[in-house]
Coordinates of C-alpha atoms (C1' of nucleotides) in Angstrom, one line a residue:
Chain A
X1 CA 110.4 216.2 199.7
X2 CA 107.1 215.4 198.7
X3 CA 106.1 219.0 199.3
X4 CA 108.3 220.4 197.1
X5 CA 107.3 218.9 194.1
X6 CA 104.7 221.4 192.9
X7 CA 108.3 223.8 192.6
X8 CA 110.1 221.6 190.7
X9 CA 107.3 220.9 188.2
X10 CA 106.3 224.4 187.7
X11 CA 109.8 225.6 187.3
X12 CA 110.7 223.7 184.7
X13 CA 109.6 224.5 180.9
X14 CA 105.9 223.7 180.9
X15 CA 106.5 221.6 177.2
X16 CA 103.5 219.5 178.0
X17 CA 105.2 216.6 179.7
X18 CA 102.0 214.5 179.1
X19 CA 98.8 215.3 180.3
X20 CA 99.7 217.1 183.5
X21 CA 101.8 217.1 186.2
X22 CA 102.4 213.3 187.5
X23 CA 101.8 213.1 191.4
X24 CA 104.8 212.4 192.8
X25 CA 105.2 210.0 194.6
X26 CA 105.5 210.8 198.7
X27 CA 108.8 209.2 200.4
X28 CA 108.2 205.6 201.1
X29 CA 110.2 205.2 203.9
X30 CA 108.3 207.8 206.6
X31 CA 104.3 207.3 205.0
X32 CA 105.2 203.4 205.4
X33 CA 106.6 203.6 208.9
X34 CA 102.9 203.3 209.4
X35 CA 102.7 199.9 208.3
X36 CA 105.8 198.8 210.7
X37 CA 103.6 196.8 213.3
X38 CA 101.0 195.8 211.4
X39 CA 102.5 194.1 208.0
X40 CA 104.8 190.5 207.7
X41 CA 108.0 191.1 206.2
X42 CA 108.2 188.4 203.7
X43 CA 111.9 187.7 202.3
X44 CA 112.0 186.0 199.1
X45 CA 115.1 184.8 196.8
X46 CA 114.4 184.6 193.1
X47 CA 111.9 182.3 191.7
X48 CA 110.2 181.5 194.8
X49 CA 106.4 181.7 194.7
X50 CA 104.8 184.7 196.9
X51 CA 100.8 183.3 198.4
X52 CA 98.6 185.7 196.9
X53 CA 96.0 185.1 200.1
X54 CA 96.2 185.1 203.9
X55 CA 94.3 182.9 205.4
X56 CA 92.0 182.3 202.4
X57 CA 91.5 186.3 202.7
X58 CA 92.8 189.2 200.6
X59 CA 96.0 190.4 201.3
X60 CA 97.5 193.8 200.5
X61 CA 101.2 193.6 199.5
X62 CA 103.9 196.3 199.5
X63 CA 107.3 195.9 197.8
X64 CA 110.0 196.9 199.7
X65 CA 113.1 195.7 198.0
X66 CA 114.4 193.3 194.9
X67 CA 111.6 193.0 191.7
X68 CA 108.6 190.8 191.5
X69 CA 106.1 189.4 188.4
X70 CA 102.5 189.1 188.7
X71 CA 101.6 186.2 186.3
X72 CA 98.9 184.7 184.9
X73 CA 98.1 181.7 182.6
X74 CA 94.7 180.9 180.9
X75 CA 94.5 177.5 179.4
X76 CA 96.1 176.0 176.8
X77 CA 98.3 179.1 176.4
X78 CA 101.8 180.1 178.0
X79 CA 101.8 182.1 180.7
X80 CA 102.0 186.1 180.7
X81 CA 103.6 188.5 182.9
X82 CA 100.9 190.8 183.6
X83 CA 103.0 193.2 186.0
X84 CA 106.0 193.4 187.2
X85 CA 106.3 195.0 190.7
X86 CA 109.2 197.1 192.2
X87 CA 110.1 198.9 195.4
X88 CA 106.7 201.0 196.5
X89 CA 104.5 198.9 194.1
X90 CA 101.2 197.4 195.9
X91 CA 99.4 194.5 195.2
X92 CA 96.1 193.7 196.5
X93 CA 95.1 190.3 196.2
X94 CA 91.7 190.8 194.1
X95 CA 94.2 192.5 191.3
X96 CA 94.9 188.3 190.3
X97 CA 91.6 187.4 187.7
X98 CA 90.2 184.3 189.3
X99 CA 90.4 181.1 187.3
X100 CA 93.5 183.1 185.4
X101 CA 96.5 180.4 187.3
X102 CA 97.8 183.9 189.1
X103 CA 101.0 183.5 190.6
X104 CA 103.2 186.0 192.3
X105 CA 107.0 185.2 191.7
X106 CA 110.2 187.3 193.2
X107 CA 112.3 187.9 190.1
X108 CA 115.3 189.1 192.2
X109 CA 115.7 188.6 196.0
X110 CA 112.7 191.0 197.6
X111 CA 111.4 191.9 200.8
X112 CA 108.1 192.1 200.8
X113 CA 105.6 193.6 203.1
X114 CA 101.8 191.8 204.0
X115 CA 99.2 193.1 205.5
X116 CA 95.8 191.7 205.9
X117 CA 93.3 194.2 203.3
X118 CA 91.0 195.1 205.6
X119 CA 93.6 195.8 207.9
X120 CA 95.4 198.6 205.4
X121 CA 91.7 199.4 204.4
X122 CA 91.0 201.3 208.0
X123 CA 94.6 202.5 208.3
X124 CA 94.2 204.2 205.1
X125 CA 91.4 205.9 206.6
X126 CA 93.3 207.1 209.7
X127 CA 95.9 208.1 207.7
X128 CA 96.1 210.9 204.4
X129 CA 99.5 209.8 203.6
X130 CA 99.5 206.6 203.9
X131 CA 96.2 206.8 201.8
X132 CA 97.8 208.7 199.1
X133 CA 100.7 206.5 198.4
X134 CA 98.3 203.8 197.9
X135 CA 96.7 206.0 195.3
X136 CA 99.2 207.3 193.6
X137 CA 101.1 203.8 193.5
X138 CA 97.9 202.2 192.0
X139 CA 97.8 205.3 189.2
X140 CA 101.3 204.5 188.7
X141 CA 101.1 201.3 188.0
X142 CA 97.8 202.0 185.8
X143 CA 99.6 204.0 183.5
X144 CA 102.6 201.2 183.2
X145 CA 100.0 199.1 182.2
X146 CA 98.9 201.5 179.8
X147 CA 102.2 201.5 178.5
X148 CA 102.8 197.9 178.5
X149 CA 99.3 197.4 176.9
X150 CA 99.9 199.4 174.1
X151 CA 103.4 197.7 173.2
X152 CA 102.5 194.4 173.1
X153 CA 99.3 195.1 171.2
X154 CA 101.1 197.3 168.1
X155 CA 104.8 197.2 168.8
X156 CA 106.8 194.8 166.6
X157 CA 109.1 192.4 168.1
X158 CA 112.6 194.5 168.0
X159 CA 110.1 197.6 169.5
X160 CA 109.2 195.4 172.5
X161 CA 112.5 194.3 173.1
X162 CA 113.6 197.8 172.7
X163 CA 111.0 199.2 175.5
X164 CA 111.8 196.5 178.0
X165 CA 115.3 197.2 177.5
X166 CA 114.9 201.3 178.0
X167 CA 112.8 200.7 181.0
X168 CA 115.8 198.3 182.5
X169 CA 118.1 201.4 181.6
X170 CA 115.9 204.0 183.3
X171 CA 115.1 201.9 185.9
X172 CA 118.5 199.7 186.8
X173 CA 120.9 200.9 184.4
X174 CA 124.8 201.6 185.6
X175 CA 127.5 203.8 183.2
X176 CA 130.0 200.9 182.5
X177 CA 133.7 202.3 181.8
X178 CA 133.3 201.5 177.6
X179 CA 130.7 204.2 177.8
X180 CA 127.8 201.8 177.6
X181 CA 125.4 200.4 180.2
X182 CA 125.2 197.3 182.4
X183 CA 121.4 196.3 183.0
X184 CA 121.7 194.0 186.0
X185 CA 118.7 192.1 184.6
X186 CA 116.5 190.5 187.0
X187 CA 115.1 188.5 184.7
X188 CA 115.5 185.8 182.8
X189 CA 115.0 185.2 178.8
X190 CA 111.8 183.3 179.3
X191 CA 110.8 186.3 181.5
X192 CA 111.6 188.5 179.4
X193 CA 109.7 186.3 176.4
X194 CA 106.7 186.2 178.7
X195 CA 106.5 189.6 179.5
X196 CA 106.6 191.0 176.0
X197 CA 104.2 188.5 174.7
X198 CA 106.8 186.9 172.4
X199 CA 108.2 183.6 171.7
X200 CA 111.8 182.8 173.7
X201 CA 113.0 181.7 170.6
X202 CA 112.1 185.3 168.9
X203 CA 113.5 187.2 171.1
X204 CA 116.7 185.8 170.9
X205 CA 117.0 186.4 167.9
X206 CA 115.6 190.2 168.3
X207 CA 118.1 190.1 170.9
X208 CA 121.3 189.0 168.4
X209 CA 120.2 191.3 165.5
X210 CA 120.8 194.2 168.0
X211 CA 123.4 192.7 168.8
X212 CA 124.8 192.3 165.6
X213 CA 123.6 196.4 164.8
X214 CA 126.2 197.1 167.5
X215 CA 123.4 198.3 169.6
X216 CA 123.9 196.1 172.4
X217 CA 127.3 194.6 173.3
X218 CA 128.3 191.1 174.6
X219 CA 126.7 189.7 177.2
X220 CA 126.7 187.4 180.2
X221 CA 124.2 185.4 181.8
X222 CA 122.2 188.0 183.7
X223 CA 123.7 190.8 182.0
X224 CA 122.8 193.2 179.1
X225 CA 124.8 195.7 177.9
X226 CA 123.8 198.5 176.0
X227 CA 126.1 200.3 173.8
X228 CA 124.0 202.9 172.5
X229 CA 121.2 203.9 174.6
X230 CA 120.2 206.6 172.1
X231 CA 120.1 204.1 169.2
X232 CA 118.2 201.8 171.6
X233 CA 115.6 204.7 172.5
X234 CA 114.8 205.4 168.9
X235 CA 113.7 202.2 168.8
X236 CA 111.2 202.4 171.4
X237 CA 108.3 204.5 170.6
X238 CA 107.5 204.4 174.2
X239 CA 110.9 205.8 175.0
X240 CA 109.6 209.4 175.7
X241 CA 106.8 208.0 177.9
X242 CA 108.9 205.9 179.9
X243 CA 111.8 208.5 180.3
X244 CA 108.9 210.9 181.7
X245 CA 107.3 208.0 183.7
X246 CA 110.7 207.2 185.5
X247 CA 111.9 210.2 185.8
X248 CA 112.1 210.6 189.4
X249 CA 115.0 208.0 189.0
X250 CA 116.7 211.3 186.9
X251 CA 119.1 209.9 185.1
X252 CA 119.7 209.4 181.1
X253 CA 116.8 211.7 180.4
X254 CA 118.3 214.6 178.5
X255 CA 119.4 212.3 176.0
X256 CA 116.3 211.2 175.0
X257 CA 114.7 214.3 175.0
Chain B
X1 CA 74.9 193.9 200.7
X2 CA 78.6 194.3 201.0
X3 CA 78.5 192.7 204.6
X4 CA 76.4 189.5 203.3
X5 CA 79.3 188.5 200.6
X6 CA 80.7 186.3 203.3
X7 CA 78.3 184.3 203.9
X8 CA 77.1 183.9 199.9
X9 CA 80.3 182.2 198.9
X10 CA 81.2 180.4 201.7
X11 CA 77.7 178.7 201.5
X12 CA 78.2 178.2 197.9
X13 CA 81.0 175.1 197.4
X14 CA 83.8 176.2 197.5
X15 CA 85.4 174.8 194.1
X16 CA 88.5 177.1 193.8
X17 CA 86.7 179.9 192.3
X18 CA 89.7 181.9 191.5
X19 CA 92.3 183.5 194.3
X20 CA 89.6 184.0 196.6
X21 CA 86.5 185.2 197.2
X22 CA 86.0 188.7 195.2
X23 CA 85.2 191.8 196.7
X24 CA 82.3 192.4 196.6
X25 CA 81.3 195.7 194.6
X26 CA 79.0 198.3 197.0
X27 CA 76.0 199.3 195.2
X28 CA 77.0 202.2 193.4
X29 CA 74.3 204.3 193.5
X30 CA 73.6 205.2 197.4
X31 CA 77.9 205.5 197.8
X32 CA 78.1 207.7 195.0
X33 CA 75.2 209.8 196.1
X34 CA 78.2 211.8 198.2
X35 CA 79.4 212.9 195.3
X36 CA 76.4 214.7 194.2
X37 CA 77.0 218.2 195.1
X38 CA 81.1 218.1 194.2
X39 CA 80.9 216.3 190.6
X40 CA 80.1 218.0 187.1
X41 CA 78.1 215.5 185.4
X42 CA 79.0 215.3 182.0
X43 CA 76.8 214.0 179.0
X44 CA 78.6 212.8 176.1
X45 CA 77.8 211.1 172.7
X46 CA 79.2 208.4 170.8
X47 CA 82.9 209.3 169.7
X48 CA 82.9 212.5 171.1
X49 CA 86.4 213.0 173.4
X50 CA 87.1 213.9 177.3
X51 CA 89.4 216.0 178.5
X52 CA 91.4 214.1 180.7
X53 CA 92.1 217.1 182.8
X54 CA 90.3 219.9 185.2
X55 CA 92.0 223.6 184.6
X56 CA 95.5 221.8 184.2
X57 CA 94.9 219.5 187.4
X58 CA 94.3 216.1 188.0
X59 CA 90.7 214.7 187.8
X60 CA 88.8 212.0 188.9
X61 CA 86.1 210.5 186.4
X62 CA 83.1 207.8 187.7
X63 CA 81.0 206.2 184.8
X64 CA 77.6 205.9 185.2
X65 CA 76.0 204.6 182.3
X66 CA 77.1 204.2 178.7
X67 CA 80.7 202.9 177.7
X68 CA 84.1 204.4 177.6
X69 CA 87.1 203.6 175.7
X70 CA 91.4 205.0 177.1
X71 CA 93.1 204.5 174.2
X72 CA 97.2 205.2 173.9
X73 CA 99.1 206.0 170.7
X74 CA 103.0 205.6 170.8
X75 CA 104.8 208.2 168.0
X76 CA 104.7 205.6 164.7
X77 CA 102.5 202.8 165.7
X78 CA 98.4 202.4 165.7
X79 CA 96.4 203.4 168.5
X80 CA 96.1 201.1 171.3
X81 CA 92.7 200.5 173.4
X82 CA 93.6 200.3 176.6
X83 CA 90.5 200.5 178.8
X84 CA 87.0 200.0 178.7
X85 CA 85.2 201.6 181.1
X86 CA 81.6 200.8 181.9
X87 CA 79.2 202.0 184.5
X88 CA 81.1 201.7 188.3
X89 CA 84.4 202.1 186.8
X90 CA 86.7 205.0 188.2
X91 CA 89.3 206.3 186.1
X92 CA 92.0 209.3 187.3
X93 CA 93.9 211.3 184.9
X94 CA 97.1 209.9 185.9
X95 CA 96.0 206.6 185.1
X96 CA 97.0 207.8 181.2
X97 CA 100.7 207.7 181.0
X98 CA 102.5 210.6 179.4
X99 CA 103.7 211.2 176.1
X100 CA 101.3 208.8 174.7
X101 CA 98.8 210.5 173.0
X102 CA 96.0 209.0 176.0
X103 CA 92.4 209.9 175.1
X104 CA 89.4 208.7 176.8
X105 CA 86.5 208.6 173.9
X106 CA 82.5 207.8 174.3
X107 CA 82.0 204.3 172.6
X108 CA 78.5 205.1 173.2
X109 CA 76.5 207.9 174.6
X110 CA 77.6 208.3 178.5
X111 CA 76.9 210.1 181.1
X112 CA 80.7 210.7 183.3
X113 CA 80.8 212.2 187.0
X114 CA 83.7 214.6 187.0
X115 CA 85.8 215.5 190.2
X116 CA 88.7 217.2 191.3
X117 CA 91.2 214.9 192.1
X118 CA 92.0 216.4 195.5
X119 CA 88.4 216.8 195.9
X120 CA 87.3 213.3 195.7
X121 CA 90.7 212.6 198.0
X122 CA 89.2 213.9 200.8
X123 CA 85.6 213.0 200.3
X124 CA 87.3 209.5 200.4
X125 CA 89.2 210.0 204.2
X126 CA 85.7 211.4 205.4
X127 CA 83.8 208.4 203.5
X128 CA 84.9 204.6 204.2
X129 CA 81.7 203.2 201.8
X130 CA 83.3 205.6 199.0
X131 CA 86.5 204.9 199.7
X132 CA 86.1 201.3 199.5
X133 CA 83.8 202.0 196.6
X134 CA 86.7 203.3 194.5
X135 CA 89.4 200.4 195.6
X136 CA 87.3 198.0 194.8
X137 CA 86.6 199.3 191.1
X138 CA 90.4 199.8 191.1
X139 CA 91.2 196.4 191.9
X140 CA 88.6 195.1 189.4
X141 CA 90.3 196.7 186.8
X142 CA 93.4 195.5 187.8
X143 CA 92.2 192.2 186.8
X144 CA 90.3 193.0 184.0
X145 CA 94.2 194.6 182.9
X146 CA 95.3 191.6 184.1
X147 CA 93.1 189.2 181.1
X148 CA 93.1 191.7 178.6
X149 CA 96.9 191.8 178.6
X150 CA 97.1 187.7 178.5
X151 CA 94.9 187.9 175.7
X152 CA 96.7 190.0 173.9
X153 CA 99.9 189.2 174.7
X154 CA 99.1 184.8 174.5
X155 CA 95.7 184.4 172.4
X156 CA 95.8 183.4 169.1
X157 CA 93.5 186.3 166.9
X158 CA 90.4 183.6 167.2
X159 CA 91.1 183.4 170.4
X160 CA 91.0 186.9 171.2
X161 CA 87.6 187.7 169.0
X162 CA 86.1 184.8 170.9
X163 CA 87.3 186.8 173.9
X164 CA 85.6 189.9 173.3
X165 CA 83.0 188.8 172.4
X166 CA 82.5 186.5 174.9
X167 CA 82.6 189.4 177.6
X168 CA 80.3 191.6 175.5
X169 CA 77.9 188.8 175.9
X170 CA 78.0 188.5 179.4
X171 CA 77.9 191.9 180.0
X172 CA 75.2 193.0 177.3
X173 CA 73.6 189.8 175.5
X174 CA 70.0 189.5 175.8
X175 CA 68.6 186.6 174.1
X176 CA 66.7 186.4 171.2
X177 CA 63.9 184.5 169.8
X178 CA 65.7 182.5 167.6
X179 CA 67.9 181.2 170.5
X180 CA 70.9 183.2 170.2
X181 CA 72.4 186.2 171.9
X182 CA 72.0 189.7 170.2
X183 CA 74.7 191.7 171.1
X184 CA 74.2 195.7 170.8
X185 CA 77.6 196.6 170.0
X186 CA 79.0 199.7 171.9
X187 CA 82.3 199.6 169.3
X188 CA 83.2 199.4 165.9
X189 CA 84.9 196.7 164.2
X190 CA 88.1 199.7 164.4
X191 CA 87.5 199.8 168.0
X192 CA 87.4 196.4 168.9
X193 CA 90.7 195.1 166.2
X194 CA 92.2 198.4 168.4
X195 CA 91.3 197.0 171.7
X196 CA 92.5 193.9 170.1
X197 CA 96.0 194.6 169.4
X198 CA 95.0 193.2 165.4
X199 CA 94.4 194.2 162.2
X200 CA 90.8 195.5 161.1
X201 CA 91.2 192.7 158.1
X202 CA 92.0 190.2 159.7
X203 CA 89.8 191.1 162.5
X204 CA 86.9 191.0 159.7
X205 CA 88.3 187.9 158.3
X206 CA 88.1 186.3 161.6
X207 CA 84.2 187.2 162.1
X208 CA 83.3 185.9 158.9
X209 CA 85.2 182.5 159.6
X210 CA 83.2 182.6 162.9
X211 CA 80.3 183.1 160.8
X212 CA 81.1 180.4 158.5
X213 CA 81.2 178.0 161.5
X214 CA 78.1 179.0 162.7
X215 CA 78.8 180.0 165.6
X216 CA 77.9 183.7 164.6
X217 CA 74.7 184.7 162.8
X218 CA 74.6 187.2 160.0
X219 CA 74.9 190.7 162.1
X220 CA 73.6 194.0 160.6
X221 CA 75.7 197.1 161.9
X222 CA 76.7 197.6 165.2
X223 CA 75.1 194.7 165.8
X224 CA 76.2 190.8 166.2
X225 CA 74.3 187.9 167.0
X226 CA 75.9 184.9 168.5
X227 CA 74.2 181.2 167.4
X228 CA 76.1 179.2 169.2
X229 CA 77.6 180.6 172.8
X230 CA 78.6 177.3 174.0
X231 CA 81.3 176.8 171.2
X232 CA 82.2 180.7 171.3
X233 CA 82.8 180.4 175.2
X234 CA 84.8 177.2 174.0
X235 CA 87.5 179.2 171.8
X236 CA 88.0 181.4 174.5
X237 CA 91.0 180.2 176.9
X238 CA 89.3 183.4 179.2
X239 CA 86.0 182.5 179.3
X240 CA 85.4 180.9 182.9
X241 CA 87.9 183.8 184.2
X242 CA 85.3 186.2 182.9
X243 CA 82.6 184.4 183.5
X244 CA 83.4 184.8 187.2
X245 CA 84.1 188.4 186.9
X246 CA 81.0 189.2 185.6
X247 CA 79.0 187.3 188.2
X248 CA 77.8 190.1 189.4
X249 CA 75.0 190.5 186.3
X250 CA 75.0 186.7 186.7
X251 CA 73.6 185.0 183.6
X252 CA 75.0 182.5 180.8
X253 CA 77.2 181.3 184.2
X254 CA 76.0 178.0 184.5
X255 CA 76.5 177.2 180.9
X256 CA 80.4 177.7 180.8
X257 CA 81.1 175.4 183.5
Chain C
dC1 C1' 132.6 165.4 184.7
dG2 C1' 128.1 164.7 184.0
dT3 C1' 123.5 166.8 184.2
dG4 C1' 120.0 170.0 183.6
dA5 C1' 118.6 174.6 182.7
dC6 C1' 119.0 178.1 179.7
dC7 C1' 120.3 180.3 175.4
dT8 C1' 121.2 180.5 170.4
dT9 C1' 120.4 179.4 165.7
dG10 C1' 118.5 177.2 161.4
dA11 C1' 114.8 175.4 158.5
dC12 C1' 110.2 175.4 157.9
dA13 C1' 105.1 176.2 159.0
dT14 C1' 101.7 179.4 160.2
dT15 C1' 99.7 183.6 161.3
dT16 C1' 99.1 188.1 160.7
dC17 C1' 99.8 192.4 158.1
dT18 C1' 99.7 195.3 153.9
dC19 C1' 97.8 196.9 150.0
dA20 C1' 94.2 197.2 146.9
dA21 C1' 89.7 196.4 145.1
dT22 C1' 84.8 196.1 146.1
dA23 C1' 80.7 196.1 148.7
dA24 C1' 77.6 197.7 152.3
dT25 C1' 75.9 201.3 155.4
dG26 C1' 74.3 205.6 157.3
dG27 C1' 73.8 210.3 157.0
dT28 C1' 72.8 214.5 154.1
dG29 C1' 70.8 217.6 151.1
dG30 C1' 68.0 218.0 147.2
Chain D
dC1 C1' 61.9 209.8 149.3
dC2 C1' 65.9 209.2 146.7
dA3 C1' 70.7 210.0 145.0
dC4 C1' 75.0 210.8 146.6
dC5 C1' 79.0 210.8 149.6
dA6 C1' 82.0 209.5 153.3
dT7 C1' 82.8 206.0 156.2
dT8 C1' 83.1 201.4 157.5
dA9 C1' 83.3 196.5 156.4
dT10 C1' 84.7 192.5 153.5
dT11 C1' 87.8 189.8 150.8
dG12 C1' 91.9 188.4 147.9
dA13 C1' 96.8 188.0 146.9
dG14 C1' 101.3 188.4 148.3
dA15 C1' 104.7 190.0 151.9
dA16 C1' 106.5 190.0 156.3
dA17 C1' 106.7 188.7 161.0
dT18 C1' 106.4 185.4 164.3
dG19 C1' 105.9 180.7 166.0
dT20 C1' 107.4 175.7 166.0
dC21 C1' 110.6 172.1 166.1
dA22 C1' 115.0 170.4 166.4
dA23 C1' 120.0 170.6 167.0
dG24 C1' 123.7 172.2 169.4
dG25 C1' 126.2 175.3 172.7
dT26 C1' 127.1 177.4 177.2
dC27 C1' 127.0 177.8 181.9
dA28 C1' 126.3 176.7 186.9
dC29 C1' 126.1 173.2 190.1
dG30 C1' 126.5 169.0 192.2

DNA sequence: CGTGACCTTGACATTTCTCAATAATGGTGG
DNA sequence: CCACCATTATTGAGAAATGTCAAGGTCACG
């Protein structure tokens, strides 16, 4: 699979899909096999807190399964969700800024693999692939950043809602049978709130004047649905970016275009 | 100098100085010396731009002296500075997400190793010191992502000048007669409000109420001189987080407590 | 059923942005 | 060396967005 993707890439209309060709990212499953004897599998349920050390030593962390946040809180402010990890995600302990109150939390039920860093240091030297997941999950996760960055510094509160809510889509998004979307959402308001760098307060009421523009229907605890995606992506000025950033996932994308 | 960390901070008390001990970073200059013969080394001035790619491909860029800026700009909002690289830092073109108008600018003059991505991929298998080289910058700017998004996402706009400023001091201030810090400033008050997710007025406004406090000196251009340190580091919810970040140059420490 | 966590909403306070006018700065060509 | 210009920085007044506080509603769970 992995090999193929210079194919796929180069077959499709070159219409700059951002600055070049993303590495894609090589098949979890086989590259991690790798880790099979040498990592913990941790097994978390929402909310619980994740130890960012071992032993007092820094830990590498892989995602397996289920969603996880990486936050941090200086004093005298609330706390911000500074990343928010999915399957083939890795976390290295030193990522945390000391004195920052880091805490890793499972958003969803997540399995979660450990390894000791210096341990996945030498393995990463015995082994190319394994090396270059690493990589290219880290330059992954540098550009969400970038992304994330960028909206919470100059979006306005309905734009940041709108972003989170297309990168659920992209990401988690199921075709209900009223032609909308159900986002499963793995987290909560406050999440939500402390991820985007808004008030809770704010954002519901971001969340009921889209709503209330028909954009988004009725919704349970847990559950957003989205009645029109397009609408929703025209709010987002990171729509394109994410739609190109997830688009291994493949789905929705035309739409956006 | 790696190999003695251990034995530095375990001596030292061990007052909770963050997750755990930091990696430490490898001198730069006898690891990097293996990229001699494979990178271009590029000389750039004050605002002038880098192509964030090599023929089309993926590239690999090492600073060695001067200061670099990634900004972002989403379709209909203000650019957004997402980096700042300094001397040590490693950036990769796929760190820039796409679709976001990514752009890697001097913010003073440089001097940039350039690399092939898959060059530099397999001078890291052959090359644990390098390879450990580059995680270790990685992970530092993880966590330097890590405060810069709390700050903007939870600081109030004092709290975010006092920020900045507080990090430009550890990592540039020399001390002047009058018993201040001088601060050379690699950015412009455009760069900085952009870094800062604010307003170039009210970024302004804030200075001069810093001023009016005394806890900044009249500054001449590109140019600021902090009075009063103490109080600056004491608006800044981030300042013993970067504090121990910037260790390494090791100065102004003992003051923030 | 009660309890607590979470969400929604209103009224009001505060911060930040926008726009516009003015001043300072640095470079450039006479 | 000076006058001029373009850029950058400062400041005010008013608009807009967001935060704060408080009240009430909904839901899951014991």
């Amino acid at each position: 699979m992995a090999t193929t993707s210079d194919v796929k890439t180069r077959a499709g209309a070159r219409t700059r899909p951002g600055v070049l060709d993303k590495p894609k990212r090589a098949t979890p499953d086989a590259v991690l096999d790798a880790l099979a004897t040498q990592a913990t599998r941790l097994r978390v349920r929402r909310g619980q807190n994740v130890v960012l050390t071992l032993d007092g030593g820094e830990a590498a962390f892989i995602v397996r399964s289920g969603a996880l946040m990486l936050h941090v809180t200086m004093p005298d402010t609330p706390r911000q969700v500074v990343a928010t990890l999915f399957p083939g995600d890795v976390l290295r302990s030193s990522f945390a800024p000391p004195h920052a109150g880091a805490t890793l939390t499972a958003a969803s039920q997540a399995e979660i693999w450990r390894v000791r860093w210096t341990v996945l240091e030498s393995l990463l030297a015995a082994n190319p692939a394994l090396a270059r997941f690493v990589q290219d999950a880290m330059a992954a996760q540098m550009a969400r950043h970038a992304v994330h960055l960028a909206a919470i510094g100059q979006f306005s509160g309905e734009q940041r809602v709108a972003t989170i809510l297309v990168e659920l889509a992209l990401r988690t998004g199921t075709p209900s049978s009223a032609g909308g979307l159900v986002l499963d959402m793995p987290l909560s308001r406050r999440d939500i709130a402390d991820h985007l760098g808004l008030n809770a307060d704010t954002l519901s009421r971001i969340m009921s004047r889209l709503r209330a523009a028909g954009i988004l229907g009725h919704s349970e605890r847990n559950r957003v649905v989205v009645r029109d995606f397009l609408a929703l992506a025209g709010r987002s000025p990171a729509a394109r970016c994410l739609a190109e950033i997830h688009s291994d996932e493949g789905r929705l994308l035309a739409q956006i275009g």
